GROMACS .gro file of C-alpha atoms in nm:
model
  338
    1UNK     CA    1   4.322   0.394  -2.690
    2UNK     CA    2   4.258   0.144  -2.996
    3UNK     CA    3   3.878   0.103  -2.982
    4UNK     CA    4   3.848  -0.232  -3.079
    5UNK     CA    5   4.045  -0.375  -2.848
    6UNK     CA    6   3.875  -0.143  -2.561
    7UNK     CA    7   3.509  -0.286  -2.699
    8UNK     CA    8   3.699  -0.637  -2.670
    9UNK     CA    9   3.814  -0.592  -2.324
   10UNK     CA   10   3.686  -0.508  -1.998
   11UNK     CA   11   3.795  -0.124  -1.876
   12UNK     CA   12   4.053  -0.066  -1.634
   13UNK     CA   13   4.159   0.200  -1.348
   14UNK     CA   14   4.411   0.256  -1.612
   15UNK     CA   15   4.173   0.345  -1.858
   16UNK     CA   16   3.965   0.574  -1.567
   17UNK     CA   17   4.248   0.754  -1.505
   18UNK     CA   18   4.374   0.785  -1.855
   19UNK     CA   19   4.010   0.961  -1.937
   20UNK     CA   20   4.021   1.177  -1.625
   21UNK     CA   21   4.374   1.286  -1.623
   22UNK     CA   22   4.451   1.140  -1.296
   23UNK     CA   23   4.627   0.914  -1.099
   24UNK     CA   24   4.547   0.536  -1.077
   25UNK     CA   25   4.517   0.597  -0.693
   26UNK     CA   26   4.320   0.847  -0.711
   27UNK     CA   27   4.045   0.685  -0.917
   28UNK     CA   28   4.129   0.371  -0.633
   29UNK     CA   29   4.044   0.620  -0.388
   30UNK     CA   30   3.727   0.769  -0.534
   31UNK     CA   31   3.579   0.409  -0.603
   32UNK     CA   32   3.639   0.311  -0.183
   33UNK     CA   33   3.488   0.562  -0.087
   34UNK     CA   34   3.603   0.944  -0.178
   35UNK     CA   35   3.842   0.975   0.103
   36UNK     CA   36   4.151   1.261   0.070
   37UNK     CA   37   3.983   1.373  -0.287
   38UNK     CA   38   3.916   1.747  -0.434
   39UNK     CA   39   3.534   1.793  -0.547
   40UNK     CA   40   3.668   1.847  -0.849
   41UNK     CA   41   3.881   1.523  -0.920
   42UNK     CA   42   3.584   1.307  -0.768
   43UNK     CA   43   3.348   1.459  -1.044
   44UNK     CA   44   3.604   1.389  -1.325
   45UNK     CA   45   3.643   1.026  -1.212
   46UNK     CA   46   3.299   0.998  -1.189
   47UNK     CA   47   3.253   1.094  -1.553
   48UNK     CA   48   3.529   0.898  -1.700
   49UNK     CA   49   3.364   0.610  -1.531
   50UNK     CA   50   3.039   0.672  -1.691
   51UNK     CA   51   3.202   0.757  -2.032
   52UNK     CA   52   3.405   0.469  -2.017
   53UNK     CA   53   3.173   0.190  -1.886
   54UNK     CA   54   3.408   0.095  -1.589
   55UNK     CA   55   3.270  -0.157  -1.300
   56UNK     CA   56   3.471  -0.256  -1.024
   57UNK     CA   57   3.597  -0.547  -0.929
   58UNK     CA   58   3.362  -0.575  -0.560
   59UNK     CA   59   3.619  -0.924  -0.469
   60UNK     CA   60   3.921  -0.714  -0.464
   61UNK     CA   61   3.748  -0.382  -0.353
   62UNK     CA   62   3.581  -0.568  -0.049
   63UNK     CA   63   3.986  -0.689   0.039
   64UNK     CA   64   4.044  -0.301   0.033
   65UNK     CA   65   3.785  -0.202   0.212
   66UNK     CA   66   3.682  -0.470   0.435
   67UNK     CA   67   3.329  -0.517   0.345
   68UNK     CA   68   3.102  -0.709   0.165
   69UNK     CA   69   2.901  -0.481  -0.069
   70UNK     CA   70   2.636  -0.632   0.022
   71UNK     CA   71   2.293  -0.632   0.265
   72UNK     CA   72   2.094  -0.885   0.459
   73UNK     CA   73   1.759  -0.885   0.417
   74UNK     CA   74   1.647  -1.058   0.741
   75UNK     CA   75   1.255  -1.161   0.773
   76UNK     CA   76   1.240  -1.336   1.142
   77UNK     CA   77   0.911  -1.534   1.069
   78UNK     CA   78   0.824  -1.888   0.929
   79UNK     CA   79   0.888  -1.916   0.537
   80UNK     CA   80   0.558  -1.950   0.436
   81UNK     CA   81   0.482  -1.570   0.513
   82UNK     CA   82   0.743  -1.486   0.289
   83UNK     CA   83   0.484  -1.559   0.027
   84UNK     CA   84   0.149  -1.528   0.214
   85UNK     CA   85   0.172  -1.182   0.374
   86UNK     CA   86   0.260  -0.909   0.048
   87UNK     CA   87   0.377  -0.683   0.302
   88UNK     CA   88   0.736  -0.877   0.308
   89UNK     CA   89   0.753  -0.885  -0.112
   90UNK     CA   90   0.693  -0.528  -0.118
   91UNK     CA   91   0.956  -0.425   0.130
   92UNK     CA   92   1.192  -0.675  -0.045
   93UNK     CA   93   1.153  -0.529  -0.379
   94UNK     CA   94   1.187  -0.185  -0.248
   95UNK     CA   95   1.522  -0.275  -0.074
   96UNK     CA   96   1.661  -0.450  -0.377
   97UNK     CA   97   1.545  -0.169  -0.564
   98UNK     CA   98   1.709   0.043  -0.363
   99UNK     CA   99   2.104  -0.124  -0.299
  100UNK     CA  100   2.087  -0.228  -0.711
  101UNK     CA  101   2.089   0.158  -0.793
  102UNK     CA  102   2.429   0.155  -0.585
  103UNK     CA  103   2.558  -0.161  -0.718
  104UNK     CA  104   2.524  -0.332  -0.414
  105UNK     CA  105   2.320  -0.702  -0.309
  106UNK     CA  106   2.104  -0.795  -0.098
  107UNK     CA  107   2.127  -1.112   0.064
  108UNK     CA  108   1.749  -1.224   0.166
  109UNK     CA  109   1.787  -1.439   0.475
  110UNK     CA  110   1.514  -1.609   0.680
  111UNK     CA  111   1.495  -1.702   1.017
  112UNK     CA  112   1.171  -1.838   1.186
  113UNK     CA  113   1.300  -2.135   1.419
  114UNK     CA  114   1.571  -2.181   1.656
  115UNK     CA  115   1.867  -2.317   1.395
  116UNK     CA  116   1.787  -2.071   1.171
  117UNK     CA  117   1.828  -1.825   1.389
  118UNK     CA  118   2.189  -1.947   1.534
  119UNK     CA  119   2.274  -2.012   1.107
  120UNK     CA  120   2.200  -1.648   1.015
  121UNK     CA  121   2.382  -1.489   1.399
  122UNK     CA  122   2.700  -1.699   1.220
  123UNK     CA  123   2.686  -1.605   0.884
  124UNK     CA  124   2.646  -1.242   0.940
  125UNK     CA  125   2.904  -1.252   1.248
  126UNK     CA  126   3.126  -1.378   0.997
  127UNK     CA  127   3.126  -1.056   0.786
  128UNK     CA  128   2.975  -1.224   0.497
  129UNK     CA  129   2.716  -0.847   0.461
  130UNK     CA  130   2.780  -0.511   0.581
  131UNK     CA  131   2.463  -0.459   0.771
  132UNK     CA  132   2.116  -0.592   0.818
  133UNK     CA  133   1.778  -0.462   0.699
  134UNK     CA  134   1.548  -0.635   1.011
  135UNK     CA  135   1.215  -0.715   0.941
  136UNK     CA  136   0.945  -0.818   1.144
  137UNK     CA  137   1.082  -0.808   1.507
  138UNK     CA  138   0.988  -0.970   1.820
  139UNK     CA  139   1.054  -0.846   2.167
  140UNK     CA  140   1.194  -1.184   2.277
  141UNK     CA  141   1.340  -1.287   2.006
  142UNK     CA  142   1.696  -1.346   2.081
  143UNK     CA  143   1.850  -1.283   1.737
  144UNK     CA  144   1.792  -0.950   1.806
  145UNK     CA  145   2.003  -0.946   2.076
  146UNK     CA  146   2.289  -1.133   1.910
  147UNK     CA  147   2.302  -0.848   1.646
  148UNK     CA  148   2.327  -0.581   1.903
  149UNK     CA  149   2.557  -0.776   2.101
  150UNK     CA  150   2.787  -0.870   1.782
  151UNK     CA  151   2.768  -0.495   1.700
  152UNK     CA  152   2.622  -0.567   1.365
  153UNK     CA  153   2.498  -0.278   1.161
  154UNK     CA  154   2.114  -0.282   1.157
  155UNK     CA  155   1.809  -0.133   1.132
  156UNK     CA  156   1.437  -0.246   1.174
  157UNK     CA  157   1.129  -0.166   0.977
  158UNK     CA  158   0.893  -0.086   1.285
  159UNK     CA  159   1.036   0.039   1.645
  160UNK     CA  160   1.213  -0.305   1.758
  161UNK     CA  161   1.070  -0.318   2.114
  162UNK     CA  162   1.307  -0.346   2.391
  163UNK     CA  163   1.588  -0.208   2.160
  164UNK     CA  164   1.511   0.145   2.066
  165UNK     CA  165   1.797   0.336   2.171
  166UNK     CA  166   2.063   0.043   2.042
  167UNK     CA  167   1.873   0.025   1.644
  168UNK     CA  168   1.757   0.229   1.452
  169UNK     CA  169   1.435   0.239   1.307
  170UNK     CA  170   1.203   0.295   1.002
  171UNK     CA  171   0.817   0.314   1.075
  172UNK     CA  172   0.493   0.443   1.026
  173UNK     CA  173   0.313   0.595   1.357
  174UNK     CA  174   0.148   0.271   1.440
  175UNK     CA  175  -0.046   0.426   1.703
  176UNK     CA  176  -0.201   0.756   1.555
  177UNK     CA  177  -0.283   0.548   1.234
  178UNK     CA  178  -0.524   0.277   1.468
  179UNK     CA  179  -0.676   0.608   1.606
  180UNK     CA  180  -0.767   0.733   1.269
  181UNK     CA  181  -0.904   0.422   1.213
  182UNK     CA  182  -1.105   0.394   1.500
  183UNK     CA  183  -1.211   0.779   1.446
  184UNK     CA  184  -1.296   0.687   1.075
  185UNK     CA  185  -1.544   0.410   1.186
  186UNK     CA  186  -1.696   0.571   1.496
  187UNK     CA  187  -1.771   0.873   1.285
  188UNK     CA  188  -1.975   0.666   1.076
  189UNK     CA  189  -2.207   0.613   1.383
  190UNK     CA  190  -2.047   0.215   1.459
  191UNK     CA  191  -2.035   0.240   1.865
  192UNK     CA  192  -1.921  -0.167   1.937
  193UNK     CA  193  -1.554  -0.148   1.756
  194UNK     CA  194  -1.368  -0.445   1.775
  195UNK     CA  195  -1.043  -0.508   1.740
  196UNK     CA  196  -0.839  -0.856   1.609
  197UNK     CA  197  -0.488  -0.741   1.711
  198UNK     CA  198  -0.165  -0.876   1.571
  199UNK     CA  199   0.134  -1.040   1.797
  200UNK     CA  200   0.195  -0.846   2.108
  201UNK     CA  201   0.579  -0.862   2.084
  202UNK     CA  202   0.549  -0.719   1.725
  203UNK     CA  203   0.529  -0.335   1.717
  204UNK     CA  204   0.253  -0.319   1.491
  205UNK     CA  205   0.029  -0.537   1.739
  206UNK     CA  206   0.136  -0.377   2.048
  207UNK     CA  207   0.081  -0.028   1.926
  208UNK     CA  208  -0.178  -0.056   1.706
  209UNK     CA  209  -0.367  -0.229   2.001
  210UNK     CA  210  -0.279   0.050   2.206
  211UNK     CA  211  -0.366   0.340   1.967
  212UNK     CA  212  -0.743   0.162   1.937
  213UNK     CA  213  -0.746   0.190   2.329
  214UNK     CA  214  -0.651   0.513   2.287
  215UNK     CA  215  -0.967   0.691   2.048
  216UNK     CA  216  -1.207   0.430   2.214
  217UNK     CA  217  -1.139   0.552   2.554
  218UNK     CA  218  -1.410   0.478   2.817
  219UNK     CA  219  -1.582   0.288   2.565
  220UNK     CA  220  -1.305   0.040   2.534
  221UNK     CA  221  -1.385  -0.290   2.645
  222UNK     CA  222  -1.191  -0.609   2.676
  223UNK     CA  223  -1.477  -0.777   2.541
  224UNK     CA  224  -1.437  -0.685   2.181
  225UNK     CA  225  -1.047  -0.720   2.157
  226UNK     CA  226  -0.875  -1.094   2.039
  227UNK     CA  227  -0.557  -1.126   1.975
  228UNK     CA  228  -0.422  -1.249   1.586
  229UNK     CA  229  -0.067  -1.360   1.429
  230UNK     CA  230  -0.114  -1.143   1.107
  231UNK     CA  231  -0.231  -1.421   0.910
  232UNK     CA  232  -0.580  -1.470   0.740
  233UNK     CA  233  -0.610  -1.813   0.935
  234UNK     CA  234  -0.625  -1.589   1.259
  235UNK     CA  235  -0.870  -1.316   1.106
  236UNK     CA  236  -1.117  -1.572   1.090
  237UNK     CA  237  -1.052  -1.738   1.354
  238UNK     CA  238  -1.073  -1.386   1.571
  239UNK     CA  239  -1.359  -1.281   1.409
  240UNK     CA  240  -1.585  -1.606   1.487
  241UNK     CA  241  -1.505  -1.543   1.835
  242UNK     CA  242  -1.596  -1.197   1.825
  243UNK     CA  243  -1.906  -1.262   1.705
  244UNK     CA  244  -2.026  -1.554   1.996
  245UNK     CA  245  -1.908  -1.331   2.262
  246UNK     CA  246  -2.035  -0.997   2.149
  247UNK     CA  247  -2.277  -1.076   1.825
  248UNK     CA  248  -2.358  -0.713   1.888
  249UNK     CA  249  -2.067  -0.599   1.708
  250UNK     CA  250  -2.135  -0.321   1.422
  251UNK     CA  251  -1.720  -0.274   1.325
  252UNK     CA  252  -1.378  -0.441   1.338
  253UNK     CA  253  -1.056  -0.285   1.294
  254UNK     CA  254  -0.854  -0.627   1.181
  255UNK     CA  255  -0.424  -0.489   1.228
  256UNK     CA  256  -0.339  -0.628   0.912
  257UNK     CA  257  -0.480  -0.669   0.569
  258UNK     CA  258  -0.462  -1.013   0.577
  259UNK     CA  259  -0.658  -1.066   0.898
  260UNK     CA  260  -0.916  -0.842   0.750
  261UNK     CA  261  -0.957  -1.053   0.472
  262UNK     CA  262  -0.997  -1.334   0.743
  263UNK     CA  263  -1.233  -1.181   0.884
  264UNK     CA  264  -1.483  -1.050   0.575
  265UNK     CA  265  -1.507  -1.441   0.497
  266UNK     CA  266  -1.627  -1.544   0.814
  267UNK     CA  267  -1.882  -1.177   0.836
  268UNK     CA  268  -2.012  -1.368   0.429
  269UNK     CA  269  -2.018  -1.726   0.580
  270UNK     CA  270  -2.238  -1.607   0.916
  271UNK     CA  271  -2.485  -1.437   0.699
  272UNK     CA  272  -2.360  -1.035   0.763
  273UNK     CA  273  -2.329  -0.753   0.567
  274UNK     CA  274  -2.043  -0.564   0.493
  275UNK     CA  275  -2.034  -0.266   0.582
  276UNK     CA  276  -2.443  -0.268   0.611
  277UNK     CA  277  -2.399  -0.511   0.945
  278UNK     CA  278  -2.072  -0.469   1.022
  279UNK     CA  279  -1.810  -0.227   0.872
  280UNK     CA  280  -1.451  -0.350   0.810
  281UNK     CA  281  -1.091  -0.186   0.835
  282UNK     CA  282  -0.709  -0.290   0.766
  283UNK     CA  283  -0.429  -0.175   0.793
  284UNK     CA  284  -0.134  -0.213   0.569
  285UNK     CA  285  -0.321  -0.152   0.169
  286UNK     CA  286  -0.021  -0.355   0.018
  287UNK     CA  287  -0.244  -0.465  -0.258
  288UNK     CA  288  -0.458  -0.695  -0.152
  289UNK     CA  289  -0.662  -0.431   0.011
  290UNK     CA  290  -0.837  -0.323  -0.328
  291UNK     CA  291  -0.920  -0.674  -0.469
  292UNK     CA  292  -1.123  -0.768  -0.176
  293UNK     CA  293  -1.479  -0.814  -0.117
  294UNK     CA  294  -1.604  -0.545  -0.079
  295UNK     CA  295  -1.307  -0.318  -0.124
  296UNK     CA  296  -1.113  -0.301   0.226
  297UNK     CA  297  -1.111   0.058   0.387
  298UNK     CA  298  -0.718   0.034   0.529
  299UNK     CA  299  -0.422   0.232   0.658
  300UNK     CA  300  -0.199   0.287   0.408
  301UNK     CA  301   0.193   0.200   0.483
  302UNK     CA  302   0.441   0.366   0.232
  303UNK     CA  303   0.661   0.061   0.185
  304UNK     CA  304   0.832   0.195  -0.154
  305UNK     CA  305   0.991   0.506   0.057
  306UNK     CA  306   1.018   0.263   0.409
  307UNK     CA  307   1.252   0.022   0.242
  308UNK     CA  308   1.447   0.331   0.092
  309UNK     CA  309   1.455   0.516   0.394
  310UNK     CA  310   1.578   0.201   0.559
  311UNK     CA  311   1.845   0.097   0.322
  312UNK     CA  312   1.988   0.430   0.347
  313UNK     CA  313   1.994   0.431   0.695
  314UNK     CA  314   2.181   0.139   0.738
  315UNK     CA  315   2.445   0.221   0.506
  316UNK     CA  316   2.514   0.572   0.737
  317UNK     CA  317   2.542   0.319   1.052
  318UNK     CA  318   2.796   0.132   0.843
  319UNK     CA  319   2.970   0.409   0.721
  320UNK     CA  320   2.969   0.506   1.090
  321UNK     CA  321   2.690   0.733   1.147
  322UNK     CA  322   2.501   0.649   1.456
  323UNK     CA  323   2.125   0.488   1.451
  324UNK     CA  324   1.808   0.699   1.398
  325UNK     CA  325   1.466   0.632   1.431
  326UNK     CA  326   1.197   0.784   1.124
  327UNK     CA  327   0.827   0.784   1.189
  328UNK     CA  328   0.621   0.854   0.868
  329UNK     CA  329   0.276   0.855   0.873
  330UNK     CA  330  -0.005   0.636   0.784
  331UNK     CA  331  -0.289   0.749   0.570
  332UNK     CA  332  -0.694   0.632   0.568
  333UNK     CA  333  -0.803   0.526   0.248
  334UNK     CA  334  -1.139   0.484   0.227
  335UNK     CA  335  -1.343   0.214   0.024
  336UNK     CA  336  -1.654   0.031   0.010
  337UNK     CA  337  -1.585  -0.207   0.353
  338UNK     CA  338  -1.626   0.082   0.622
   0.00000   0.00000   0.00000
């Protein structure tokens, strides 16, 4: 091969399969997918790739193989928490992360009212990516069903209530981490726990609610628990409530982060102490976490390997494997709030 006019050009299967000493089908074959080919003319295709600098062409390879190449990233709340809540950036980093290391895209989509909803059910019905990476699910939201019903590919970070044995799943045990919580704080002798809970048709609000219920036991009381939307707005909100109906409070377990941040404003703006008055725990420790005032205590969620996990998930369901559901856990760290 003249080397100037290979540095001048873009490589071919031609020029694969001239380095590897195979066919021009074969190396066709290896790039869709590996189908009908010996270990040992996969690995020399794979090197002559590498040597040679080859990248396919993903237009005519999607014609070959019927797909797109590509992933949805679907977050099914307003825009706005796109930005506010650093849970979503995290997970969307991870997952872009994670397809650009197998030269695939993700597609971020959003839907948080009605039209978006029916936009995104059509352009993902109409093949447009391979699978979706779900985000955020509600238990009535009927998107959800769409996707199932469409038999599109996907999987949901968090068990996707109502829909556990049609998609698969990536998640942290919501329930045992709100217990360690709890445990953490009532071992610190705080015996009025709240709780400011986050959407009950979310998984993290129903089962974080229900793990606090749990440890508490016959000391739970329907007094101390109001109900949040994962926002900061809502931690504050919650937590002036909380204290005119039970100003005996001595700890709050806020469900995200972001409501716990809520929450420590209003506890600085009514004159309390953190943790002196009341002690204060998260759950999330996406980063915010450390820069707050004092230093949230929080459940830590391990987005990097959650968004891996669930990328390679969903490309198994597409490649035909059927769903799974992976529970890793959630771990206390411990600062200056609780």
């Amino acid at each position: 091969m003249d080397t100037t006019t290979s540095a001048r050009r873009r490589p071919t299967i031609r020029d694969v399969a001239a380095a590897a000493g195979v066919s021009r089908g074969t190396v066709s074959r290896v790039i869709n997918g590996g189908h009908w080919v010996s270990p040992e003319a996969r690995e020399a295709v794979e090197r002559a790739i590498a040597e040679t600098g080859y990248r396919a062409n993903q237009h005519a390879r999607s014609l070959v193989t019927g797909r797109s190449n590509s992933l949805a990233f679907l977050l099914t709340e307003p825009h706005h928490l796109l930005f506010a809540d650093p849970t979503f950036s995290i997970l969307l980093r991870g997952a872009a992360e994670a397809l650009s290391e197998r030269g695939m895209t993700l597609i971020l989509l959003v839907a948080g009212t009605p039209d978006e909803r029916e936009n995104v059910a059509q352009y993902v019905g109409a093949g447009h990516v391979d699978g979706v990476l779900l985000i955020s699910s509600h238990a009535d939201d009927p998107l959800l069903d769409t996707l199932v019903e469409q038999g599109i590919p996907t999987v949901a970070c968090g068990i996707p209530l109502g829909h556990a044995d049609q998609v698969g799943s990536v998640s942290v045990d919501e329930q045992a981490g709100a217990r360690e919580m709890v445990a953490h704080l009532r071992a610190q002798g705080r015996r009025r726990i709240a709780t400011i809970t986050g959407p009950l048709d979310t998984p993290g609000g129903r089962l974080r609610l229900e793990g606090y219920r749990t440890e508490l036991g016959d000391a739970y009381d329907e007094r101390y628990v109001v109900h949040g939307d994962y926002t900061a707005e809502s931690g504050a909100a919650g937590m002036d409530v909380l204290l005119d109906r039970v100003p005996d409070v001595d700890a709050v377990f806020a469900a995200s982060d972001l409501m716990a941040a809520g929450a420590l404003g209003v506890l600085r703006r009514r004159g309390l102490r953190v943790p002196d008055d009341v002690a204060v725990g998260g759950f999330d420790d996406s980063g915010l976490a450390a820069t707050l005032d004092p230093p949230l205590t929080t459940m830590h969620q391990p987005f990097d390997r959650i968004s891996a996990a669930m990328v390679a998930m969903l490309l198994d369901v597409v490649g035909g494997a059927p769903h799974t559901a992976v529970t890793m856990p959630a771990e206390l760290v411990r600062r200056a709030s609780a």
